[in-house]
Coordinates of C-alpha atoms in Angstrom, one line a residue:
M1 CA -1.4 -19.6 -38.1
T2 CA -5.2 -20.7 -37.8
S3 CA -6.1 -23.8 -36.2
I4 CA -9.0 -26.1 -36.0
Y5 CA -9.8 -24.6 -32.8
D6 CA -10.3 -20.9 -34.0
Q7 CA -13.0 -21.8 -36.6
G8 CA -16.4 -21.3 -35.5
L9 CA -15.6 -20.4 -32.0
P10 CA -16.2 -17.2 -31.5
K11 CA -15.7 -14.8 -28.5
T12 CA -19.2 -13.7 -27.9
P13 CA -20.9 -11.9 -24.4
A14 CA -22.1 -15.2 -23.6
N15 CA -18.4 -16.7 -23.0
H16 CA -16.5 -13.7 -22.6
V17 CA -16.5 -10.7 -20.0
P18 CA -14.2 -8.2 -19.4
L19 CA -12.5 -8.6 -15.8
T20 CA -13.7 -6.1 -13.6
P21 CA -13.6 -5.9 -9.7
L22 CA -17.1 -3.9 -10.3
S23 CA -18.8 -7.6 -10.4
F24 CA -17.7 -8.4 -7.0
I25 CA -20.1 -5.9 -5.2
A26 CA -23.1 -6.6 -7.5
R27 CA -22.8 -10.7 -6.6
T28 CA -22.2 -10.0 -3.1
A29 CA -25.1 -7.5 -2.8
A30 CA -27.5 -10.2 -4.6
V31 CA -26.1 -13.3 -2.7
Y32 CA -25.3 -11.6 1.0
P33 CA -27.7 -8.5 1.1
Q34 CA -28.2 -8.4 4.6
R35 CA -24.4 -8.8 5.4
T36 CA -22.9 -5.9 7.2
A37 CA -20.3 -4.0 4.8
V38 CA -19.6 -1.2 6.7
I39 CA -19.1 -0.1 10.3
H40 CA -17.9 3.5 11.3
G41 CA -18.8 5.0 14.5
R42 CA -22.6 4.4 14.7
I43 CA -23.0 3.6 11.0
R44 CA -23.9 0.0 10.0
R45 CA -24.4 -0.4 6.5
T46 CA -25.3 -3.6 4.6
W47 CA -24.1 -4.8 1.4
A48 CA -27.2 -4.3 -0.1
E49 CA -27.3 -0.5 1.4
T50 CA -23.8 -0.2 0.1
Y51 CA -24.3 -1.2 -3.3
A52 CA -27.3 1.2 -3.7
R53 CA -25.4 4.0 -2.6
C54 CA -22.7 3.0 -5.2
R55 CA -25.2 3.1 -7.8
R56 CA -26.3 6.3 -6.9
L57 CA -22.9 7.7 -6.9
A58 CA -22.5 6.5 -10.1
G59 CA -25.7 8.1 -11.2
A60 CA -25.1 11.2 -9.7
L61 CA -21.6 11.5 -11.6
A62 CA -23.3 10.3 -14.8
R63 CA -25.7 13.2 -14.3
A64 CA -22.9 15.6 -13.8
G65 CA -21.4 14.5 -17.4
I66 CA -18.8 12.1 -15.9
G67 CA -17.9 9.2 -18.4
R68 CA -15.1 6.9 -19.7
G69 CA -11.5 8.3 -19.1
D70 CA -12.7 11.5 -16.9
T71 CA -10.7 11.7 -13.4
V72 CA -12.7 11.9 -10.3
A73 CA -10.2 12.8 -7.5
V74 CA -11.2 12.1 -3.6
M75 CA -9.1 13.2 -0.6
L76 CA -10.7 11.5 2.1
P77 CA -9.6 9.3 5.3
N78 CA -10.8 5.8 5.8
I79 CA -14.9 6.3 5.7
P80 CA -17.8 4.8 4.0
A81 CA -17.4 7.4 1.3
M82 CA -14.1 6.0 0.3
V83 CA -15.1 2.7 0.1
E84 CA -18.1 3.9 -2.4
A85 CA -15.9 5.8 -4.4
H86 CA -13.8 2.6 -5.4
F87 CA -16.9 1.1 -6.8
G88 CA -19.4 4.3 -8.0
I89 CA -16.3 6.1 -9.9
P90 CA -15.3 3.4 -12.2
A91 CA -19.0 2.3 -12.7
T92 CA -19.3 5.5 -14.7
G93 CA -16.0 4.4 -16.7
A94 CA -14.1 7.3 -15.0
V95 CA -10.9 6.9 -13.2
I96 CA -10.5 7.2 -9.3
N97 CA -7.6 9.1 -8.2
A98 CA -7.1 8.6 -4.6
L99 CA -5.2 11.8 -3.4
N100 CA -2.6 11.3 -0.2
T101 CA -4.3 13.2 2.5
R102 CA -0.7 14.5 3.8
L103 CA 0.1 16.3 0.5
D104 CA 0.6 20.0 0.5
A105 CA -1.4 22.2 -1.7
A106 CA 1.1 22.7 -4.7
A107 CA 1.5 18.9 -4.7
I108 CA -2.2 18.3 -4.9
A109 CA -2.8 21.1 -7.7
F110 CA -0.2 19.7 -10.1
M111 CA -2.2 15.9 -9.6
L112 CA -5.5 18.3 -10.1
D113 CA -3.9 19.4 -13.3
H114 CA -1.8 16.8 -14.8
S115 CA -5.0 14.3 -14.2
E116 CA -7.4 16.8 -15.6
T117 CA -9.6 16.2 -12.8
R118 CA -13.3 17.0 -13.7
V119 CA -14.6 16.1 -10.0
V120 CA -13.2 16.3 -6.4
L121 CA -14.7 14.9 -3.1
V122 CA -13.2 16.1 -0.1
D123 CA -13.4 15.3 3.7
R124 CA -14.2 18.8 5.8
E125 CA -10.9 17.9 7.4
F126 CA -8.7 18.3 4.3
A127 CA -10.9 21.6 3.1
A128 CA -8.2 24.1 3.8
T129 CA -5.5 22.1 1.9
M130 CA -8.0 21.5 -1.1
K131 CA -8.9 25.3 -1.1
A132 CA -5.6 26.1 -1.5
A133 CA -4.7 23.5 -4.3
L134 CA -7.8 24.6 -6.3
A135 CA -6.3 28.5 -5.9
L136 CA -3.1 27.2 -7.6
A137 CA -4.3 24.8 -10.1
T138 CA -6.1 25.5 -13.5
V139 CA -8.5 23.1 -13.5
R140 CA -12.0 23.9 -12.3
P141 CA -13.7 20.7 -10.8
L142 CA -16.8 20.2 -9.4
V143 CA -16.2 20.2 -5.8
V144 CA -18.1 17.6 -3.6
D145 CA -17.8 18.2 0.4
V146 CA -18.1 15.3 2.6
D147 CA -19.2 15.7 6.3
D148 CA -18.1 12.6 8.3
A149 CA -20.1 12.5 11.4
E150 CA -17.1 11.1 13.3
Y151 CA -15.3 14.1 12.5
S152 CA -15.5 17.2 14.9
G153 CA -12.7 19.2 14.2
P154 CA -11.9 22.7 12.3
G155 CA -12.9 22.7 8.4
E156 CA -15.2 24.6 6.0
R157 CA -17.3 23.2 3.2
I158 CA -15.7 24.6 -0.2
G159 CA -17.9 22.9 -2.7
T160 CA -21.2 23.4 -4.2
V161 CA -22.8 20.4 -2.9
E162 CA -22.5 18.0 0.1
Y163 CA -22.0 14.2 -0.6
E164 CA -25.3 13.0 0.9
D165 CA -27.2 15.5 -1.1
F166 CA -24.9 14.7 -4.5
L167 CA -26.1 11.0 -3.8
A168 CA -29.5 12.0 -3.8
R169 CA -29.3 13.3 -7.4
G170 CA -28.4 9.5 -8.5
D171 CA -30.7 6.5 -8.7
A172 CA -30.2 3.1 -6.6
A173 CA -31.2 1.6 -9.7
H174 CA -28.6 3.1 -12.0
P175 CA -27.3 0.6 -14.7
W176 CA -24.4 -1.1 -13.2
R177 CA -22.1 -2.2 -16.0
G178 CA -18.5 -2.7 -16.1
P179 CA -16.0 -1.5 -18.7
D180 CA -16.1 -2.7 -22.6
D181 CA -12.4 -3.6 -22.6
E182 CA -10.7 -4.8 -19.2
W183 CA -7.6 -2.6 -20.3
D184 CA -9.5 0.4 -19.3
A185 CA -7.9 2.3 -16.6
I186 CA -9.8 1.9 -13.2
A187 CA -7.4 4.1 -11.2
L188 CA -4.8 6.4 -11.0
G189 CA -1.9 6.7 -8.2
Y190 CA 1.0 9.3 -7.8
T191 CA 4.0 8.3 -6.6
S192 CA 5.9 9.7 -3.9
G193 CA 8.8 10.9 -5.6
T194 CA 11.7 12.5 -3.8
T195 CA 12.6 15.2 -6.8
G196 CA 10.5 16.6 -9.4
N197 CA 6.9 16.1 -10.3
P198 CA 5.5 12.6 -9.1
K199 CA 4.8 10.0 -11.7
G200 CA 0.9 9.3 -12.2
V201 CA 0.6 5.2 -12.2
V202 CA -2.1 4.2 -14.4
T203 CA -3.9 0.8 -13.4
H204 CA -6.6 -1.2 -15.4
H205 CA -9.6 -3.0 -14.5
R206 CA -8.0 -6.5 -15.2
G207 CA -5.1 -5.9 -13.0
A208 CA -7.3 -4.9 -10.0
Y209 CA -9.8 -7.7 -10.5
L210 CA -6.7 -10.1 -10.3
N211 CA -4.9 -8.7 -7.6
A212 CA -7.8 -8.4 -5.3
T213 CA -8.3 -11.8 -5.9
S214 CA -5.0 -12.7 -5.3
N215 CA -5.3 -11.3 -1.8
I216 CA -7.7 -13.9 -1.2
V217 CA -5.5 -16.5 -2.1
V218 CA -2.5 -15.5 -0.4
W219 CA -3.9 -14.7 3.0
T220 CA -6.3 -17.5 2.7
L221 CA -9.3 -15.1 3.4
P222 CA -12.5 -16.8 4.5
H223 CA -15.8 -15.4 3.5
F224 CA -17.3 -12.1 6.2
A225 CA -13.9 -11.8 7.2
T226 CA -13.6 -8.3 9.5
Y227 CA -11.3 -6.2 8.1
L228 CA -10.0 -2.9 9.9
W229 CA -9.0 0.2 7.8
T230 CA -5.4 0.6 9.1
L231 CA -3.7 1.0 5.4
P232 CA -4.9 4.3 3.9
M233 CA -7.3 3.5 1.2
F234 CA -5.5 6.3 -0.7
H235 CA -2.2 4.2 -0.6
C236 CA -2.4 1.9 -4.1
N237 CA -6.3 2.3 -3.3
G238 CA -5.9 0.2 0.0
W239 CA -3.9 -2.5 -1.9
C240 CA -7.1 -3.3 -3.6
F241 CA -8.9 -4.6 -0.6
P242 CA -11.8 -2.4 -1.0
W243 CA -12.4 -4.7 -4.0
T244 CA -11.4 -7.9 -2.2
L245 CA -13.6 -7.5 0.9
A246 CA -16.7 -7.0 -1.7
A247 CA -15.6 -10.5 -3.3
I248 CA -15.6 -12.1 0.0
A249 CA -18.7 -10.0 1.6
G250 CA -16.4 -8.9 4.5
V251 CA -16.9 -6.0 6.8
N252 CA -15.2 -3.0 6.4
V253 CA -14.2 -1.3 9.9
C254 CA -13.2 2.2 9.1
L255 CA -10.9 4.4 11.1
R256 CA -9.8 7.8 10.7
R257 CA -6.8 7.9 12.6
V258 CA -4.1 5.3 12.9
E259 CA -3.4 5.3 16.5
A260 CA -2.3 2.3 19.0
G261 CA -5.6 2.7 21.6
A262 CA -8.1 3.4 18.5
I263 CA -6.7 0.2 16.5
L264 CA -6.7 -2.1 19.7
D265 CA -10.1 -0.9 21.0
A266 CA -11.6 -1.5 17.2
I267 CA -9.9 -5.0 17.1
R268 CA -11.6 -5.8 20.9
A269 CA -15.1 -4.2 19.8
H270 CA -15.6 -5.5 16.5
Q271 CA -13.4 -8.7 16.6
V272 CA -11.3 -7.6 14.0
T273 CA -9.7 -10.6 11.9
H274 CA -7.7 -9.0 9.3
Y275 CA -5.4 -5.8 8.9
C276 CA -2.8 -4.2 6.9
G277 CA 0.0 -2.0 7.4
A278 CA 4.0 -0.6 7.4
P279 CA 6.1 -2.0 9.6
I280 CA 6.0 1.1 11.6
V281 CA 2.1 0.4 12.4
H282 CA 3.0 -3.3 13.9
S283 CA 5.7 -2.0 15.9
T284 CA 3.4 0.5 17.1
I285 CA 1.1 -1.7 18.6
I286 CA 3.5 -4.2 19.7
N287 CA 5.0 -1.4 21.8
A288 CA 1.6 -0.1 23.0
P289 CA 1.2 -0.1 26.9
A290 CA -0.1 -3.6 28.2
H291 CA -3.5 -2.1 29.5
L292 CA -4.2 -1.4 25.6
R293 CA -3.3 -4.8 24.2
A294 CA -5.4 -6.5 27.2
G295 CA -8.4 -8.5 26.3
I296 CA -8.1 -9.4 23.0
G297 CA -8.3 -13.4 22.7
H298 CA -9.3 -14.1 18.8
K299 CA -6.7 -14.9 16.2
V300 CA -5.8 -11.9 14.1
S301 CA -4.1 -12.0 11.0
A302 CA -1.8 -9.0 9.8
M303 CA -0.2 -8.1 6.5
V304 CA 3.0 -6.2 6.5
A305 CA 4.6 -4.7 3.5
G306 CA 7.9 -2.8 2.5
A307 CA 11.3 -3.6 3.4
A308 CA 11.7 -6.6 5.5
P309 CA 10.1 -6.7 8.8
P310 CA 12.7 -6.7 11.6
A311 CA 13.1 -9.9 13.7
A312 CA 12.3 -8.2 16.5
M313 CA 8.7 -7.2 15.2
I314 CA 8.0 -10.6 13.8
E315 CA 9.0 -12.1 17.1
G316 CA 6.9 -9.6 18.8
M317 CA 3.7 -10.0 16.9
E318 CA 4.0 -13.9 17.4
R319 CA 4.2 -13.4 21.1
M320 CA 0.8 -11.2 20.9
G321 CA -1.0 -14.0 19.0
F322 CA -1.1 -12.2 15.6
D323 CA -0.5 -14.3 12.6
L324 CA 2.0 -12.1 10.3
T325 CA 2.1 -12.4 6.4
H326 CA 4.9 -10.2 4.6
V327 CA 4.2 -9.0 1.3
Y328 CA 6.1 -6.8 -1.2
G329 CA 5.0 -4.5 -4.1
L330 CA 4.6 -0.9 -5.2
T331 CA 2.3 1.4 -6.6
E332 CA 3.1 0.1 -10.3
V333 CA 2.0 -3.3 -9.4
Y334 CA -1.0 -2.6 -7.3
G335 CA 0.5 -2.4 -4.1
P336 CA 1.2 -6.1 -3.2
A337 CA 2.3 -8.5 -5.7
A338 CA 4.7 -10.7 -3.9
V339 CA 4.3 -12.8 -1.2
C340 CA 6.5 -14.7 1.5
A341 CA 4.6 -17.9 1.3
R342 CA 5.0 -19.9 4.5
Q343 CA 6.0 -23.5 3.9
P344 CA 4.1 -26.0 6.4
E345 CA 7.7 -27.1 7.9
W346 CA 8.6 -23.4 9.2
A347 CA 5.8 -23.9 11.9
D348 CA 8.6 -26.5 13.4
L349 CA 11.3 -24.1 13.7
S350 CA 12.3 -21.8 16.5
V351 CA 10.9 -18.3 16.3
S352 CA 14.2 -16.6 15.3
E353 CA 14.6 -18.9 12.5
R354 CA 10.9 -18.3 11.3
A355 CA 11.6 -14.6 11.5
R356 CA 14.7 -15.1 9.2
L357 CA 12.8 -17.0 6.6
M358 CA 9.5 -14.8 6.9
G359 CA 11.3 -11.7 6.6
R360 CA 11.7 -12.3 2.7
Q361 CA 10.1 -10.5 -0.1
G362 CA 9.1 -14.0 -1.2
V363 CA 7.6 -15.6 -4.5
P364 CA 4.9 -14.3 -6.9
Y365 CA 1.6 -13.4 -6.0
T366 CA -0.9 -16.2 -7.2
L367 CA -2.1 -14.4 -10.3
Q368 CA 1.1 -12.4 -10.9
E369 CA 3.2 -14.0 -13.7
A370 CA 6.5 -13.4 -12.4
V371 CA 8.8 -12.1 -9.9
D372 CA 12.6 -12.5 -10.2
V373 CA 16.0 -10.9 -9.7
L374 CA 17.9 -9.8 -12.8
D375 CA 21.0 -8.1 -14.0
P376 CA 19.8 -4.8 -15.2
A377 CA 22.4 -4.7 -17.7
T378 CA 21.8 -8.1 -19.3
M379 CA 18.4 -8.9 -18.2
Q380 CA 19.7 -12.2 -17.1
P381 CA 18.6 -13.8 -13.7
V382 CA 21.4 -13.6 -11.3
A383 CA 22.6 -17.0 -9.7
R384 CA 20.1 -18.4 -6.9
D385 CA 22.9 -18.3 -4.2
G386 CA 21.7 -15.7 -2.1
E387 CA 24.8 -13.6 -2.3
T388 CA 24.7 -12.1 -6.1
M389 CA 22.6 -8.9 -6.4
G390 CA 20.6 -8.2 -9.1
E391 CA 17.3 -5.8 -9.3
I392 CA 13.7 -6.9 -8.6
M393 CA 11.3 -7.4 -11.5
F394 CA 7.9 -8.2 -12.2
R395 CA 6.1 -9.4 -15.4
G396 CA 2.5 -10.1 -15.7
N397 CA -0.9 -9.0 -15.5
I398 CA -0.8 -7.3 -11.9
A399 CA 1.4 -4.5 -13.7
M400 CA 0.2 -0.7 -14.7
K401 CA -0.6 0.3 -17.8
G402 CA 2.0 2.8 -17.6
Y403 CA 3.1 6.4 -16.3
L404 CA 0.3 9.1 -17.5
K405 CA 1.5 11.3 -20.2
N406 CA 5.1 10.3 -19.7
E407 CA 5.9 7.6 -22.2
K408 CA 9.7 7.9 -21.7
A409 CA 9.3 6.9 -18.2
T410 CA 7.1 4.2 -19.4
A411 CA 9.5 2.6 -21.5
E412 CA 11.9 3.0 -19.1
A413 CA 10.2 1.2 -16.7
F414 CA 9.3 -2.0 -18.9
A415 CA 12.7 -2.0 -20.9
G416 CA 13.2 -6.0 -21.9
G417 CA 9.8 -6.6 -21.0
W418 CA 10.0 -6.6 -17.2
F419 CA 8.9 -3.5 -14.9
H420 CA 12.1 -2.4 -13.1
T421 CA 11.3 -1.6 -9.4
G422 CA 14.6 0.0 -8.7
D423 CA 15.2 -2.2 -5.6
L424 CA 18.4 -4.4 -5.0
A425 CA 17.7 -7.9 -3.7
V426 CA 19.0 -11.6 -4.2
I427 CA 17.4 -14.7 -4.7
Q428 CA 17.9 -17.7 -2.3
P429 CA 18.5 -21.3 -3.5
D430 CA 14.7 -21.9 -2.6
G431 CA 13.6 -19.1 -5.0
Y432 CA 12.6 -16.6 -2.3
V433 CA 13.6 -13.2 -2.8
K434 CA 15.2 -11.2 0.0
I435 CA 15.6 -7.4 -0.8
R436 CA 19.0 -5.9 0.3
D437 CA 18.4 -2.3 -0.4
R438 CA 16.8 0.4 -2.7
S439 CA 19.5 1.1 -5.4
K440 CA 19.5 4.8 -4.2
D441 CA 20.1 3.4 -0.5
V442 CA 23.1 1.1 -0.7
I443 CA 26.1 2.8 1.1
I444 CA 29.3 2.5 -0.6
S445 CA 32.1 3.1 2.1
G446 CA 35.9 2.5 1.0
G447 CA 34.5 0.5 -2.4
E448 CA 32.5 -1.9 -0.2
N449 CA 28.4 -2.0 -0.3
I450 CA 26.8 -1.7 2.8
S451 CA 22.9 -2.6 2.8
S452 CA 21.2 0.0 4.9
I453 CA 18.2 -2.8 5.9
E454 CA 20.9 -5.2 7.0
V455 CA 22.2 -2.8 9.8
E456 CA 18.7 -1.6 10.4
D457 CA 17.8 -5.2 11.2
V458 CA 20.5 -5.3 13.7
L459 CA 19.5 -2.2 15.2
Y460 CA 15.7 -3.5 15.4
S461 CA 17.0 -6.3 17.5
H462 CA 18.1 -3.8 20.3
P463 CA 15.3 -3.8 23.2
A464 CA 15.4 0.1 23.2
V465 CA 14.8 0.9 19.6
L466 CA 11.2 1.7 18.3
A467 CA 12.2 2.8 14.8
C468 CA 15.3 3.4 12.8
A469 CA 16.9 4.4 9.4
V470 CA 20.4 4.1 8.4
V471 CA 21.8 6.3 5.3
A472 CA 25.1 7.1 4.0
T473 CA 26.8 10.7 5.4
P474 CA 29.6 11.8 3.7
D475 CA 33.3 10.9 4.9
P476 CA 36.5 12.0 3.5
K477 CA 38.4 9.0 3.9
W478 CA 36.0 6.4 2.9
G479 CA 33.5 8.2 0.9
E480 CA 30.5 7.6 2.8
T481 CA 29.9 5.8 6.2
P482 CA 26.4 4.5 7.8
C483 CA 24.9 7.0 10.0
A484 CA 21.8 5.6 12.0
F485 CA 18.7 7.4 12.9
V486 CA 17.0 6.3 16.0
E487 CA 13.6 6.7 17.7
L488 CA 13.7 5.0 21.3
K489 CA 10.6 3.2 22.7
E490 CA 8.7 5.0 25.1
G491 CA 10.4 5.0 28.4
A492 CA 13.5 3.3 27.0
S493 CA 17.0 4.6 26.8
A494 CA 20.2 3.9 24.8
S495 CA 23.4 5.6 24.4
E496 CA 25.2 6.4 21.1
A497 CA 28.0 4.1 22.1
E498 CA 25.8 1.4 23.1
L499 CA 23.9 1.1 19.5
I500 CA 27.6 1.4 18.0
A501 CA 28.7 -1.6 20.1
H502 CA 25.3 -3.6 19.7
C503 CA 25.8 -3.3 15.6
R504 CA 29.6 -4.1 16.0
A505 CA 28.8 -7.5 17.8
A506 CA 26.6 -8.7 15.1
L507 CA 28.1 -6.9 11.9
A508 CA 31.8 -6.6 10.1
H509 CA 32.8 -3.2 11.7
F510 CA 32.9 -1.0 8.8
K511 CA 29.3 -1.7 8.5
A512 CA 28.3 -0.4 12.0
P513 CA 27.2 3.3 11.9
R514 CA 29.6 5.9 12.8
K515 CA 27.2 8.2 14.2
V516 CA 23.7 8.0 15.8
V517 CA 21.1 10.7 15.8
F518 CA 18.1 10.1 18.4
G519 CA 14.6 11.7 17.5
V520 CA 11.4 11.0 16.2
L521 CA 11.9 9.7 12.5
P522 CA 10.1 11.7 9.6
K523 CA 7.5 9.3 8.0
T524 CA 4.9 9.3 5.2
S525 CA 1.2 9.1 5.6
T526 CA 1.4 5.2 5.2
G527 CA 4.1 5.0 8.1
K528 CA 7.3 4.5 5.5
I529 CA 10.2 6.2 6.8
Q530 CA 11.3 9.1 4.4
K531 CA 15.2 8.4 3.9
F532 CA 15.7 10.9 1.6
V533 CA 14.9 13.7 4.4
L534 CA 17.3 11.6 6.6
R535 CA 19.9 11.6 3.8
E536 CA 19.7 15.5 3.2
T537 CA 20.0 15.8 7.3
A538 CA 23.2 13.9 7.2
R539 CA 24.7 15.6 4.5
S540 CA 24.0 19.1 6.0
A541 CA 25.7 17.9 9.3
A542 CA 28.5 16.6 7.8
A543 CA 29.0 19.7 5.9
I544 CA 29.0 21.6 9.1
E545 CA 31.4 19.4 10.5

C-alpha cells in the first residue's frame, strides 16, 4: 500500500548510494593522506600512496579485461599487496578470492575451476603449489608474480608479469567507484570442509561495509590505531579488518609469519595497539619466554575468536596487561558477527569470574540483526536458562549471499529464515550465548551428552597444558568416551593419570577422558585445532585395540 511518504520522494544519487567499504579508503586518502597506512620491513606507505596503488591495480585489471563478476584469486601472505588486493580487485566490480596458502594443489585447483578464476596473484613462496594447481586446473588465468622483499626463501616466478610491473600498467587516477548494487559480490571464501569439496561462500559489499564498521564499534577502535596482522587476511578477508583500518586511517603492520618472537618484536617496535587471532595465537604469546615478552608497557587490545577461550588464557592475557575481547562467527557471516560485550560492573569481579563471563560467545555485533539459540526442529527459541541446548543461528545484513553454484546447500543454510551455524549452545538469562559444541563434536557416552569444550576448559586450567582437544573414541560398552589430545608447554610435564585425575576433580567422572595422547596438535593455518584429524586418529587407535 502506497503512503503519503512514497509520493514525490524518489531514491536518487543525491540521497542514496550503495554501501561499499571501497568508500573508506577514498575518504581516508583525502582526509589523512600523509598518515601511515602500511608498514612492512623497510616499507612505509601513506594512505595517499596506498590508495594510488589500489587505483593502479584496478586500472591494470580493467586493462586485462576484468570487470563485474569476474574472479581474481590471490595466494598471498599478510603483505602490502594483500591489503591492496582488498580494494583494487572489487573496485573493478570483480570478486576477490583469498586462497588459504596452506592448502594443497588439488584443493587450490578445485577452487580456481569452481570460481572460474581469470587472474591469480601469487607470492613466490607459494609458487610451487600454485604451479601444480594450475597444471591440474582447467582454467588458464593470467598469473601475476608477487616478489616480496621480505622473503628470501625458495620459489620461482611462474607468471607472465611481476606485480610492480603489472601495477605500472594501471593509472593512479583510474576512476574509483563502488558497485551499482550493494548486493553485488565482493569476496569469495571457501569453507574448510572435512569431507567432499569445500563450499564457496559469497559475500556482498553491503555486508562487508557493515561488518567493517561493526568492528570499530564493538572494539571501540580509535582513529589511527596500529594493527598487527597476526590473523591471515585470507581468513574471512581478515575478518573485514583491511576495510576497517581504512575507515579509521589505521596502520597495517604486515607480518609474514605468526611466531611469538616476531609478534612481540613488532608490538614493541611499532607500538601495536590491536591484533586478532585464534586462541592458539594468544596462548603462544602468553607462554613465550619472559625475555620475549619484556619491554611492552603500553596497552594492547587483542581479539580472539573460535570456541570459548579457556579461563587460563583470559587470566594470562590480563596478567600481561593485554585487554581481550571475545568474538564469534563463521565465514558465512564475514568472520565475527557476535561479541561478548563487557558490562561495566564486570570490572569489579574476580579474575576467574570475569573469565567465566568473557568466555561466552555473547550478543549480536552492532550492525548484525540477531543471534539466537533455536531448536532446529521447531525453529523456536530455547529457554533462556543456560541449560537447554539448541543451535546458534544468525539473521541480518552481515550474512552471506549464499554458496557459489550450490542452491541446495544455500537453501539448507537459510532454512526457516535464519542462518544455521551447526554450533550447539545455550542462552543464558542475561541473553548471552554460550557455545557447548559443534554438533559433530558432542560425545554421546552411555546416552549422556558430553561437551568436548567443557572438558577442554578443565584441561586448559592445568598449568602444564599449552593446547588440547577432546574427541570421541569408540567404546564397546559406552558407545563413545572422551579421548584427550594434549600439547604440553615447553619444559613442562604431566602424566596421563595426572590429567585424568585433574578432570575428575572438576567434572562428573563420566565426562573425564579415559585416554590422553600427548604430542603436537594438528592445526589449520588460522591456528584452529583440526578435530577431524584427531577423531580419525582416535577411531583408528580404537580399532587396533
